[in-house]
mmCIF file of C-alpha atoms in Angstrom:
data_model
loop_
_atom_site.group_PDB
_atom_site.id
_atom_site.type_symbol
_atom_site.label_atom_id
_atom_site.label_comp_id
_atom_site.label_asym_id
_atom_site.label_seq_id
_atom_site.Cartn_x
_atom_site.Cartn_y
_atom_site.Cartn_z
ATOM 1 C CA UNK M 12 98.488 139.128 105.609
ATOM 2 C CA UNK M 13 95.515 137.418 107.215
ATOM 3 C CA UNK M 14 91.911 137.925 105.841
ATOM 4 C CA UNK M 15 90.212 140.269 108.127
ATOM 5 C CA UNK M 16 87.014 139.235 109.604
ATOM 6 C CA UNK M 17 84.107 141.665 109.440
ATOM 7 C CA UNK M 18 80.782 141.189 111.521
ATOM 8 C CA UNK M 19 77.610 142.739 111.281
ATOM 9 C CA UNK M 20 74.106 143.283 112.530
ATOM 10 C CA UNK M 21 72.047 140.528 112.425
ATOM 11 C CA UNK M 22 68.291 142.487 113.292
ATOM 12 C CA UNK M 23 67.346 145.587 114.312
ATOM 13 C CA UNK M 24 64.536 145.855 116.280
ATOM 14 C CA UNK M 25 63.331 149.996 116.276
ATOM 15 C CA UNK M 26 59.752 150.748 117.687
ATOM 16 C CA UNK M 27 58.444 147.719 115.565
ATOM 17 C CA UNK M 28 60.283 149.057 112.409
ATOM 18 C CA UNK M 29 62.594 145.662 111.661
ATOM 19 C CA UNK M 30 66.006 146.501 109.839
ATOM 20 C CA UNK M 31 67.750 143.981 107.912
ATOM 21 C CA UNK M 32 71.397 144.420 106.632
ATOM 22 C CA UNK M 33 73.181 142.248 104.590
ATOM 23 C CA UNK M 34 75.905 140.407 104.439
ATOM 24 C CA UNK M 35 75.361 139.170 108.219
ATOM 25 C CA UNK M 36 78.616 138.674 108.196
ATOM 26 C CA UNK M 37 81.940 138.524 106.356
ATOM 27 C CA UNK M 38 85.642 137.912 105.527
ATOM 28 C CA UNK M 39 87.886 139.755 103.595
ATOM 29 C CA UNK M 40 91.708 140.017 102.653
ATOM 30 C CA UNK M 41 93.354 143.484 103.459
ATOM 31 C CA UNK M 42 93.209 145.882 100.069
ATOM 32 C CA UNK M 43 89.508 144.120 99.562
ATOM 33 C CA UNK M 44 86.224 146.273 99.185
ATOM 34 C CA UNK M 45 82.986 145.362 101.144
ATOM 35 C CA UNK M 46 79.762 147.056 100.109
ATOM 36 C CA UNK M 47 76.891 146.772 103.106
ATOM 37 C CA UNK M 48 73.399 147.098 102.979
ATOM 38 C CA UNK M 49 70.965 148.400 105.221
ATOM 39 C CA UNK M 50 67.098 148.796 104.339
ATOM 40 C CA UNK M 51 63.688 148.782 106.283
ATOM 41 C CA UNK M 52 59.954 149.490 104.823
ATOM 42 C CA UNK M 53 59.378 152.211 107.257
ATOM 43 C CA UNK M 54 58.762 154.968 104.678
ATOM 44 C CA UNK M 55 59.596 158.278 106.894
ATOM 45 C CA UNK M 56 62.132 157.149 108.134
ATOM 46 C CA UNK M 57 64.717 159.044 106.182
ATOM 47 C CA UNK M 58 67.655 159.105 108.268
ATOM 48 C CA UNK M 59 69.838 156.399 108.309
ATOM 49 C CA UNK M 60 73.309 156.624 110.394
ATOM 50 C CA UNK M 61 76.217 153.766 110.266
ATOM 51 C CA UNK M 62 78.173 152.870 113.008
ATOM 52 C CA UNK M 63 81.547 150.478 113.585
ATOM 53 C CA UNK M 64 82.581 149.042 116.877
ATOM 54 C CA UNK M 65 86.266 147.814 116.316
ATOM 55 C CA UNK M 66 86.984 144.525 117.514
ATOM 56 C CA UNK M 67 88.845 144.538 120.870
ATOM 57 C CA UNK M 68 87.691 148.217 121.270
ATOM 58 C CA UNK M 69 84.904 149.338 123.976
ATOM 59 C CA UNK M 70 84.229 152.772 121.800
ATOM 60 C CA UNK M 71 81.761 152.919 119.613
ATOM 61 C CA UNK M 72 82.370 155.039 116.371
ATOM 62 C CA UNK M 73 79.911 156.878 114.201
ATOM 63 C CA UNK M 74 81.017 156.674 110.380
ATOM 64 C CA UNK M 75 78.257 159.264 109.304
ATOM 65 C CA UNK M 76 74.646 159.537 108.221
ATOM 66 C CA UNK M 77 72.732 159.398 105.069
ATOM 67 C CA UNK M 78 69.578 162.218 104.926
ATOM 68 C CA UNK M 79 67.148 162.144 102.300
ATOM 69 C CA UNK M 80 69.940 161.409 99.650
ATOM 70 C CA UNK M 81 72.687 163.861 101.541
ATOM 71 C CA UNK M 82 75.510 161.479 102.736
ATOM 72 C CA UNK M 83 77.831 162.666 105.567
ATOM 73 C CA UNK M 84 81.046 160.859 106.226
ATOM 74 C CA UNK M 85 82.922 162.052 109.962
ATOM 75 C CA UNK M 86 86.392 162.645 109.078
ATOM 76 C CA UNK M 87 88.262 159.985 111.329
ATOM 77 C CA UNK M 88 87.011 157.498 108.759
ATOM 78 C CA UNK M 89 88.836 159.334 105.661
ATOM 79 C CA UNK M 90 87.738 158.654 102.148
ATOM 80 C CA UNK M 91 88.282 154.970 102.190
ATOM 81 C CA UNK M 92 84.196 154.699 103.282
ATOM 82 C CA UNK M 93 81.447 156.048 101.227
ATOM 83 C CA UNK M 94 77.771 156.111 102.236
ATOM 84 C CA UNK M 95 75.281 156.336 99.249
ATOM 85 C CA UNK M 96 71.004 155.187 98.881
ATOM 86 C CA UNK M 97 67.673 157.566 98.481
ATOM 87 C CA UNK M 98 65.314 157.688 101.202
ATOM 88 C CA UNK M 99 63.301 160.214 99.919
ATOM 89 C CA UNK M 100 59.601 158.794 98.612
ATOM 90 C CA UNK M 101 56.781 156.556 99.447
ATOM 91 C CA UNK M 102 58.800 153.410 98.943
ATOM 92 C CA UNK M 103 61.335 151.018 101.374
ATOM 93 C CA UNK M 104 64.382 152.783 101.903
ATOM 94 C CA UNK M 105 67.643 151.047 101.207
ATOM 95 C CA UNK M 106 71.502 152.866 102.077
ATOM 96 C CA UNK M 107 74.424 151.111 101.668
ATOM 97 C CA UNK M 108 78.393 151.509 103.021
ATOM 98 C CA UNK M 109 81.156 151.367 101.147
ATOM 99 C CA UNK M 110 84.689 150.658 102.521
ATOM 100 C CA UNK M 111 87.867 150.185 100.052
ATOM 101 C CA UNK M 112 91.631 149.026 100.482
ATOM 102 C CA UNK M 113 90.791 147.988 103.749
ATOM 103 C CA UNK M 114 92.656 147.376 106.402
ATOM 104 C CA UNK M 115 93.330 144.387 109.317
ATOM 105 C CA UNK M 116 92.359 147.623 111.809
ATOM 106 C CA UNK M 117 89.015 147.942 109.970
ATOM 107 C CA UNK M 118 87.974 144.128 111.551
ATOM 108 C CA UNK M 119 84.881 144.328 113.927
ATOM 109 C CA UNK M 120 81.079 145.047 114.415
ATOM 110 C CA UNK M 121 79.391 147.349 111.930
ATOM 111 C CA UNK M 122 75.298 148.519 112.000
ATOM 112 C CA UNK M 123 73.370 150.533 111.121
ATOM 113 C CA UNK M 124 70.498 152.819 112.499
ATOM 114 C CA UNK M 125 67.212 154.348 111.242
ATOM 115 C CA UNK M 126 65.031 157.150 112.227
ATOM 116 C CA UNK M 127 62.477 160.033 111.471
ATOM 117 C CA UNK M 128 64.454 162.947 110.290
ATOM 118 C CA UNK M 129 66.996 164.771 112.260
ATOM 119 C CA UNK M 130 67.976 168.404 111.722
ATOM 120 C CA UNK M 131 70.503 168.897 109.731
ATOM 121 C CA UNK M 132 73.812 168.146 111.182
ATOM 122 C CA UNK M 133 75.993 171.049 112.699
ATOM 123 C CA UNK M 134 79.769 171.170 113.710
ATOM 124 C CA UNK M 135 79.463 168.155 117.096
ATOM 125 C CA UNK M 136 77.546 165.184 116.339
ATOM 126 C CA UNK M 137 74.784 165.620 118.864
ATOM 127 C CA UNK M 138 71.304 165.895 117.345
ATOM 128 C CA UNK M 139 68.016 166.543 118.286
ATOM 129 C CA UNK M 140 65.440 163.862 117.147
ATOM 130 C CA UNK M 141 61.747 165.223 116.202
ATOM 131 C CA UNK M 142 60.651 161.052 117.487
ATOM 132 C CA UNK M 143 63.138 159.656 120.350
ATOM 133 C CA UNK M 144 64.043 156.223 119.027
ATOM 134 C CA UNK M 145 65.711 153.169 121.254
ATOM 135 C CA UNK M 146 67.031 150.193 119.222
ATOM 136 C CA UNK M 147 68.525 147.184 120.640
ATOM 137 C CA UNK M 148 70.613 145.350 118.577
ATOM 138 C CA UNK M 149 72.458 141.893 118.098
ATOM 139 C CA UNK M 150 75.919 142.391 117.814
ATOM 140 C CA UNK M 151 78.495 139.250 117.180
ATOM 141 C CA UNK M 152 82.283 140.219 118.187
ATOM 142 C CA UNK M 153 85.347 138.863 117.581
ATOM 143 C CA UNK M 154 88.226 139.826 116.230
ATOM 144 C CA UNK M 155 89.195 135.699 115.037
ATOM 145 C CA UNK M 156 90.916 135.202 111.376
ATOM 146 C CA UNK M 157 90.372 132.670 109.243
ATOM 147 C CA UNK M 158 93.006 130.261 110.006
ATOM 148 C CA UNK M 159 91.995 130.580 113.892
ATOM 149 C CA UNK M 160 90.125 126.830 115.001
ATOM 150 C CA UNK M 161 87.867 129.050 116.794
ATOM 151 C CA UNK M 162 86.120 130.752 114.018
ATOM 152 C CA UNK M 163 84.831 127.346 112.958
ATOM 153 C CA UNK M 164 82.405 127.293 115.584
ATOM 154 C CA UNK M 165 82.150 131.131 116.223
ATOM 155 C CA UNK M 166 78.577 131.627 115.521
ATOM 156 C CA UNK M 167 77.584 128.700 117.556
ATOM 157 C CA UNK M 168 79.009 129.833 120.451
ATOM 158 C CA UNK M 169 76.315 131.873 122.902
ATOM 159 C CA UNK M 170 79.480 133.478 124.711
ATOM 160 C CA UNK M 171 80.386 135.198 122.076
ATOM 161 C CA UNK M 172 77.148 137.422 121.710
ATOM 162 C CA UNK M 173 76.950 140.847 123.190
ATOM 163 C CA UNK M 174 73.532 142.707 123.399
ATOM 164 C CA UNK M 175 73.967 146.340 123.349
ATOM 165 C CA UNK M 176 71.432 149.044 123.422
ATOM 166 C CA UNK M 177 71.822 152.226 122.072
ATOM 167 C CA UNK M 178 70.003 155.454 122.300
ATOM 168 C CA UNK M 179 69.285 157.143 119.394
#
């Protein structure tokens, strides 16, 4: 099976509050585990939410949320992806994802999203904020393998760079 090629944030830009993840980017073989990090120094913001846009898909897909130290997965993404970190305190606040025995369908764009606390969450995935939030964010897509000329040069390549805004 081809390696799968995963892509991630870059920045995060969110009312001045910068968000780094890390790896930037990476490529794994189906069955492989990736672990992603996500942190910021903005200490109330406690709310931290992960999303994955597939490659080749338009929809954007929530994964879940991680409150205070209370990690919600949504059920589409099973128990192969685990979201774990403590934001509670004075100090910078770090969450990671987890994915296992992944899968070629698992390839795309993955981010994640900070705020002030939310409520907590009910049965639909609409929320109130108590402090509206916009980010924009730098998203890379592709859904190249490794063995594809193209990938070579991938990052290189302006085309190739979406900017997408999302209301949070």
């Amino acid at each position: 099976m081809p390696p799968l090629f995963l892509s991630f944030v870059l920045i995060g830009v969110c009312l001045g509050v910068e968000i780094k993840q890390t790896p930037s980017e990476t490529l794994k073989n189906p069955g492989d585990e990736v672990q992603l990090v996500c942190s910021h120094g903005k200490t109330d913001y406690t709310y931290m939410q992960w999303y994955q846009k597939p490659a080749g898909d338009p929809v954007l897909k929530r994964i879940g949320h991680l409150n205070y130290g209370d990690a919600v997965i949504e059920t589409s993404f099973g128990n192969r992806f685990r979201i774990a970190g403590d934001l509670s305190g004075e100090k910078a606040k770090n969450a990671s994802l987890f994915a296992q025995k992944l899968l070629v369908e698992d390839s795309g764009v993955f981010y994640c999203a900070a705020s002030y606390t939310r409520q907590r969450q009910t049965h639909t995935p609409s929320y109130k904020n108590s402090k509206k939030t916009t980010c924009t964010f730098l998203l890379i897509l592709s859904d190249c393998h490794d063995d594809d000329d193209d990938c070579r040069s991938f990052f290189s390549l302006p085309h190739r760079y979406q900017r997408l805004q999302i209301q949070i």
